[in-house]
GROMACS .gro file of C-alpha atoms in nm:
model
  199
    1UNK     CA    1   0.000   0.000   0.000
    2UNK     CA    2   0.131   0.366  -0.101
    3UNK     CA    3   0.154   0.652   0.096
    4UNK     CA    4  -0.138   0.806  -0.125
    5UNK     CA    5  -0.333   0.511  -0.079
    6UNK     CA    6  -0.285   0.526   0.307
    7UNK     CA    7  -0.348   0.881   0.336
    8UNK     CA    8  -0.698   0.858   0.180
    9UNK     CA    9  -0.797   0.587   0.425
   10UNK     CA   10  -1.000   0.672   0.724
   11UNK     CA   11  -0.962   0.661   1.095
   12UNK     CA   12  -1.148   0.375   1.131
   13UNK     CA   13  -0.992   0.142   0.887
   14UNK     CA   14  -0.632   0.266   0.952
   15UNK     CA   15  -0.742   0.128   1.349
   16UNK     CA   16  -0.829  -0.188   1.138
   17UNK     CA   17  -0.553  -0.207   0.956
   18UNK     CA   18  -0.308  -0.172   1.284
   19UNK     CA   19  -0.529  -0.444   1.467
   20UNK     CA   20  -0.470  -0.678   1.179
   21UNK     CA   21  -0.079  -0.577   1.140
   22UNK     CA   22  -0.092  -0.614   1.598
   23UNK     CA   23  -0.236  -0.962   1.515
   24UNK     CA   24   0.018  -1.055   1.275
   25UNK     CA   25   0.283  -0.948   1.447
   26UNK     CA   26   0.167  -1.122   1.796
   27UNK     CA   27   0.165  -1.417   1.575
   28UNK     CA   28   0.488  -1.374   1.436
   29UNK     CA   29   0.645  -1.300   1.822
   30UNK     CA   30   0.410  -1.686   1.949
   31UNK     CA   31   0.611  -1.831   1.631
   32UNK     CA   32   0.969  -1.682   1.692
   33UNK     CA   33   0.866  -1.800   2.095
   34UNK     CA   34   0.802  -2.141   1.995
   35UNK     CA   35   1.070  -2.158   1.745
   36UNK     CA   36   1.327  -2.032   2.060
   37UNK     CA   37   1.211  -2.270   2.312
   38UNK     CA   38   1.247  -2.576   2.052
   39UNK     CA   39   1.604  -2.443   1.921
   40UNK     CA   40   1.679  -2.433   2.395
   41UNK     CA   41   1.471  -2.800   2.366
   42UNK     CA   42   1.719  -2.927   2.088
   43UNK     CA   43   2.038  -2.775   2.209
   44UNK     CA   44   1.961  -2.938   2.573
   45UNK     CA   45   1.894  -3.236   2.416
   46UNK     CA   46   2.200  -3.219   2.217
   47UNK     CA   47   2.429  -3.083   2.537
   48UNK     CA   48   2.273  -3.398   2.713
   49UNK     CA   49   2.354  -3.595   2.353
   50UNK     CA   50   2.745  -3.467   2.369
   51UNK     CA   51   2.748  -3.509   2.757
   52UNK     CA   52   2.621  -3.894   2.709
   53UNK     CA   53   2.857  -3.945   2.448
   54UNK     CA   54   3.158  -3.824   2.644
   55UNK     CA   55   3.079  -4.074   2.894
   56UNK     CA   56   3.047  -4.365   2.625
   57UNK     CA   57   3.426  -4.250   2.493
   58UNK     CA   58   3.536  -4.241   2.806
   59UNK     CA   59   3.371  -4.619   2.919
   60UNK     CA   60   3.568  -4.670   2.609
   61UNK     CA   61   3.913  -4.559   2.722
   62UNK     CA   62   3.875  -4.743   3.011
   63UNK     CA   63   3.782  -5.051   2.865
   64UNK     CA   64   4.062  -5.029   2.618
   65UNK     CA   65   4.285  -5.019   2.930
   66UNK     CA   66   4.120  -5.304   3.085
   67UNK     CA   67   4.191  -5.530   2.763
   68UNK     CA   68   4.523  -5.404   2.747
   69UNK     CA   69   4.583  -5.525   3.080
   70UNK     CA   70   4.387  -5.883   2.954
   71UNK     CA   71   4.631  -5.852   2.669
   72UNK     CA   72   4.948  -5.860   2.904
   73UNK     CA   73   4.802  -6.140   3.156
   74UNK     CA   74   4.729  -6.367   2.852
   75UNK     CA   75   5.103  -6.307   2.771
   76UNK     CA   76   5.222  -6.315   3.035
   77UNK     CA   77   5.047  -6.634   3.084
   78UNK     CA   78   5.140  -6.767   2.773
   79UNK     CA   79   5.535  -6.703   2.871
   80UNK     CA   80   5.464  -6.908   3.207
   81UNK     CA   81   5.319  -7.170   2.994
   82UNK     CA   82   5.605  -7.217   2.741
   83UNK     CA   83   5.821  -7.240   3.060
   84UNK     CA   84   5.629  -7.462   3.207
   85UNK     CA   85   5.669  -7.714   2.889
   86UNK     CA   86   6.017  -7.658   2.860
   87UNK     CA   87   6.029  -7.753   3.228
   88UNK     CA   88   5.805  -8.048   3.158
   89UNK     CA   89   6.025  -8.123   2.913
   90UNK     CA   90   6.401  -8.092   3.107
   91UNK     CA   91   6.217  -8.315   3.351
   92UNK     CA   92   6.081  -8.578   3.138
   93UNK     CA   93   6.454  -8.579   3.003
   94UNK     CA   94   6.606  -8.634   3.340
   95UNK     CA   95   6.341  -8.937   3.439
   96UNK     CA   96   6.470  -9.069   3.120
   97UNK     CA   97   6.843  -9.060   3.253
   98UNK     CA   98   6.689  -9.190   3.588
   99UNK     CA   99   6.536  -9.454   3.401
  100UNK     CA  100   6.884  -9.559   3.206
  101UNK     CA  101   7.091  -9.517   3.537
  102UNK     CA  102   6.805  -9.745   3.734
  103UNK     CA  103   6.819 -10.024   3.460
  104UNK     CA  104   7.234  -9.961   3.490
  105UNK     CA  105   7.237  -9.996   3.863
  106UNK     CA  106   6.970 -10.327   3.880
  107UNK     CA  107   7.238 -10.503   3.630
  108UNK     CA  108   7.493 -10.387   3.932
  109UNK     CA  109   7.304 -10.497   4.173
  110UNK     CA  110   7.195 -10.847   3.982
  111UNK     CA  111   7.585 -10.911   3.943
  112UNK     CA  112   7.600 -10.843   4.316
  113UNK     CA  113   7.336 -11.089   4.390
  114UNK     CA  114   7.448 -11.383   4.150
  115UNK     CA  115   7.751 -11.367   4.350
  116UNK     CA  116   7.966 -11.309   3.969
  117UNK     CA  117   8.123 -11.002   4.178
  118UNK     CA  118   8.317 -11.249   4.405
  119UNK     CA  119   8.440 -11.504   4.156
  120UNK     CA  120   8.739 -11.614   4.272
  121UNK     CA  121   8.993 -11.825   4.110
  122UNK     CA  122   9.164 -12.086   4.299
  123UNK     CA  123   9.142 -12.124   4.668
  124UNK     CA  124   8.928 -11.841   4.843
  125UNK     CA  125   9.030 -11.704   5.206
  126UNK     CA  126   8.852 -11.482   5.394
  127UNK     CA  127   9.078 -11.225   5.355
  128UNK     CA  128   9.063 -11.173   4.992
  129UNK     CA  129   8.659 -11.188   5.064
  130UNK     CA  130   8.742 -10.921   5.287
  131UNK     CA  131   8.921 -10.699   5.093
  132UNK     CA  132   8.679 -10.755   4.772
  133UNK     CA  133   8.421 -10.621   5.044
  134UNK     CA  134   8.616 -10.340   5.162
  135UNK     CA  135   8.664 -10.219   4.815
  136UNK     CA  136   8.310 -10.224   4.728
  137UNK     CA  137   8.166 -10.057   5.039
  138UNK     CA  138   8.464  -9.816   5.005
  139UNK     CA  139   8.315  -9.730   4.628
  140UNK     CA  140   7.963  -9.767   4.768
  141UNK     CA  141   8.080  -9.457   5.019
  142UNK     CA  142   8.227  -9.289   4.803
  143UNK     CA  143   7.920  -9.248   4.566
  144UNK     CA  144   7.662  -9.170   4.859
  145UNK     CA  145   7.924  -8.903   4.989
  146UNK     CA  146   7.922  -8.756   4.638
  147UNK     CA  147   7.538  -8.765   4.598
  148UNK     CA  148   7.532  -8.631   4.932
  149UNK     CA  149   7.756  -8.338   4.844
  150UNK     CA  150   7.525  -8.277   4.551
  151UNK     CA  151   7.202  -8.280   4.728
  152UNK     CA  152   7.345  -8.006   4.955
  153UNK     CA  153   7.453  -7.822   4.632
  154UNK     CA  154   7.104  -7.830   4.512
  155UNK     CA  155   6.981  -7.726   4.819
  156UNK     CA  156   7.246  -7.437   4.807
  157UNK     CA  157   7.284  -7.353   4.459
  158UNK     CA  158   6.944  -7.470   4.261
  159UNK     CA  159   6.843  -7.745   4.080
  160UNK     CA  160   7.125  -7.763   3.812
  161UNK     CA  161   7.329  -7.886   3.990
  162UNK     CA  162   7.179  -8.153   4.178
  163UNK     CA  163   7.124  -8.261   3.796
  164UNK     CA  164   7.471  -8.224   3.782
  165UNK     CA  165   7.555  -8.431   4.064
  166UNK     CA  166   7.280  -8.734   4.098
  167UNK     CA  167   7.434  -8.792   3.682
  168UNK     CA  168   7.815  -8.791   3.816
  169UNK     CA  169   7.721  -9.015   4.095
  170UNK     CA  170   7.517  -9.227   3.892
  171UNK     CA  171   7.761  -9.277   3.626
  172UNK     CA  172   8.051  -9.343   3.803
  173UNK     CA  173   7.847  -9.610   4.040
  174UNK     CA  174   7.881  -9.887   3.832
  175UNK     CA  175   8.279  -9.795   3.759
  176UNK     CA  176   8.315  -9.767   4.124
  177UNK     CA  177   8.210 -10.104   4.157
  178UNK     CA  178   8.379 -10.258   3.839
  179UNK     CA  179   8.681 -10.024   4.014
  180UNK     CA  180   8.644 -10.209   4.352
  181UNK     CA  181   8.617 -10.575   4.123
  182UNK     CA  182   8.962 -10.484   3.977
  183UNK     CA  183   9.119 -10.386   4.339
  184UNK     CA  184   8.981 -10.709   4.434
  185UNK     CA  185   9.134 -10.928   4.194
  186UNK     CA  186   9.468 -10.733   4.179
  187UNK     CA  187   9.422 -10.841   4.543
  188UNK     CA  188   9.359 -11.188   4.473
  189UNK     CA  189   9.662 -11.195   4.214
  190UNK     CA  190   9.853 -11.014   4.443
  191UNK     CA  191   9.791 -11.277   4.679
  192UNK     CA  192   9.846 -11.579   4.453
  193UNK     CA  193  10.209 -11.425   4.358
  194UNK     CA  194  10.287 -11.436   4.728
  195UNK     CA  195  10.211 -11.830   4.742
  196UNK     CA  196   9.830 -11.753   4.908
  197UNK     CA  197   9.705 -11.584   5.240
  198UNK     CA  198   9.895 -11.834   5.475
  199UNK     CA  199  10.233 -11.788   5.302
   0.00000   0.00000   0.00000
């Protein structure tokens, strides 16, 4: 509407006119109202959106720590296990050397038994007996003393070298006895050069 146009309108409809452009604009302000408390609505729900989601990220962190911890117990487990199978396996090794050195030291002791250990050539006295026997226990002593020693070393100084040791002693049992065989029957020769035990 002009200027012209407005000027020639009278009092009454210019009232009208206002009433209808108060109306309008009360609408206008009840829109821009509405439209301002859903714009507060959406950025409180958003705030509470953004709030919620820092909580989720940090749930997240900390969950991401936790399995990083699980991560390093299952290695760490897994490292305890692979020594535990190398252990398993160092020991089934050893009962396998106990198990050769068992078998080693029946066939001693069967010779012992059978009596082989005290053939004797010729005539027998009790004193060549008695030095065949004081040969043996002497290697017999000398092989507990040495596993002895060892166990003591184990005791002191880990289980290496009780290894170590129950081997040696093991090993050299049956030459101790063949030893203590020989120093009996260089005895006996000894003794059969001299013309016997009553020369």
């Amino acid at each position: 509407m002009t200027e012209k146009e407005l000027h020639k309108l009278r009092r009454h409809d210019l009232l009208q006119l206002l009433l209808a452009q108060g109306r309008e604009a009360a609408q206008l302000q009840a829109q821009i109202d509405d439209m301002t408390a859903q714009l507060e609505t959406a950025q409180e729900t958003n705030s509470r959106f953004i709030g919620r989601l820092d909580d989720k990220d940090a749930q997240i962190e900390k969950l991401k720590g936790r399995l990083d911890e699980k991560d390093l117990q299952v290695k760490t487990f897994k490292e305890r296990l692979k020594e535990k199978d190398i252990r398993i396996d160092r020991l089934k090794g050893r009962l396998d050397q106990k198990d050769e050195q068992i078998e080693a030291l029946r066939k001693v002791i069967e010779e012992y038994r059978s009596g082989r250990i005290f053939e004797m050539e010729g005539d027998i006295s009790i004193a060549e007996i008695a030095r065949k026997l004081e040969g043996i226990f002497a290697a017999a002593q000398k092989a507990v003393d040495q596993y002895l020693d060892d166990v003591r070393g184990t005791m002191e100084g880990g289980e290496d070298a009780a290894d170590d040791g129950e081997r040696e002693v093991c090993d050299n049992a049956p030459a101790a006895a063949a030893g203590s065989n020989d120093t009996g029957e260089q005895n006996e020769e000894e003794t059969d050069r001299s013309g016997g035990p009553d020369a």
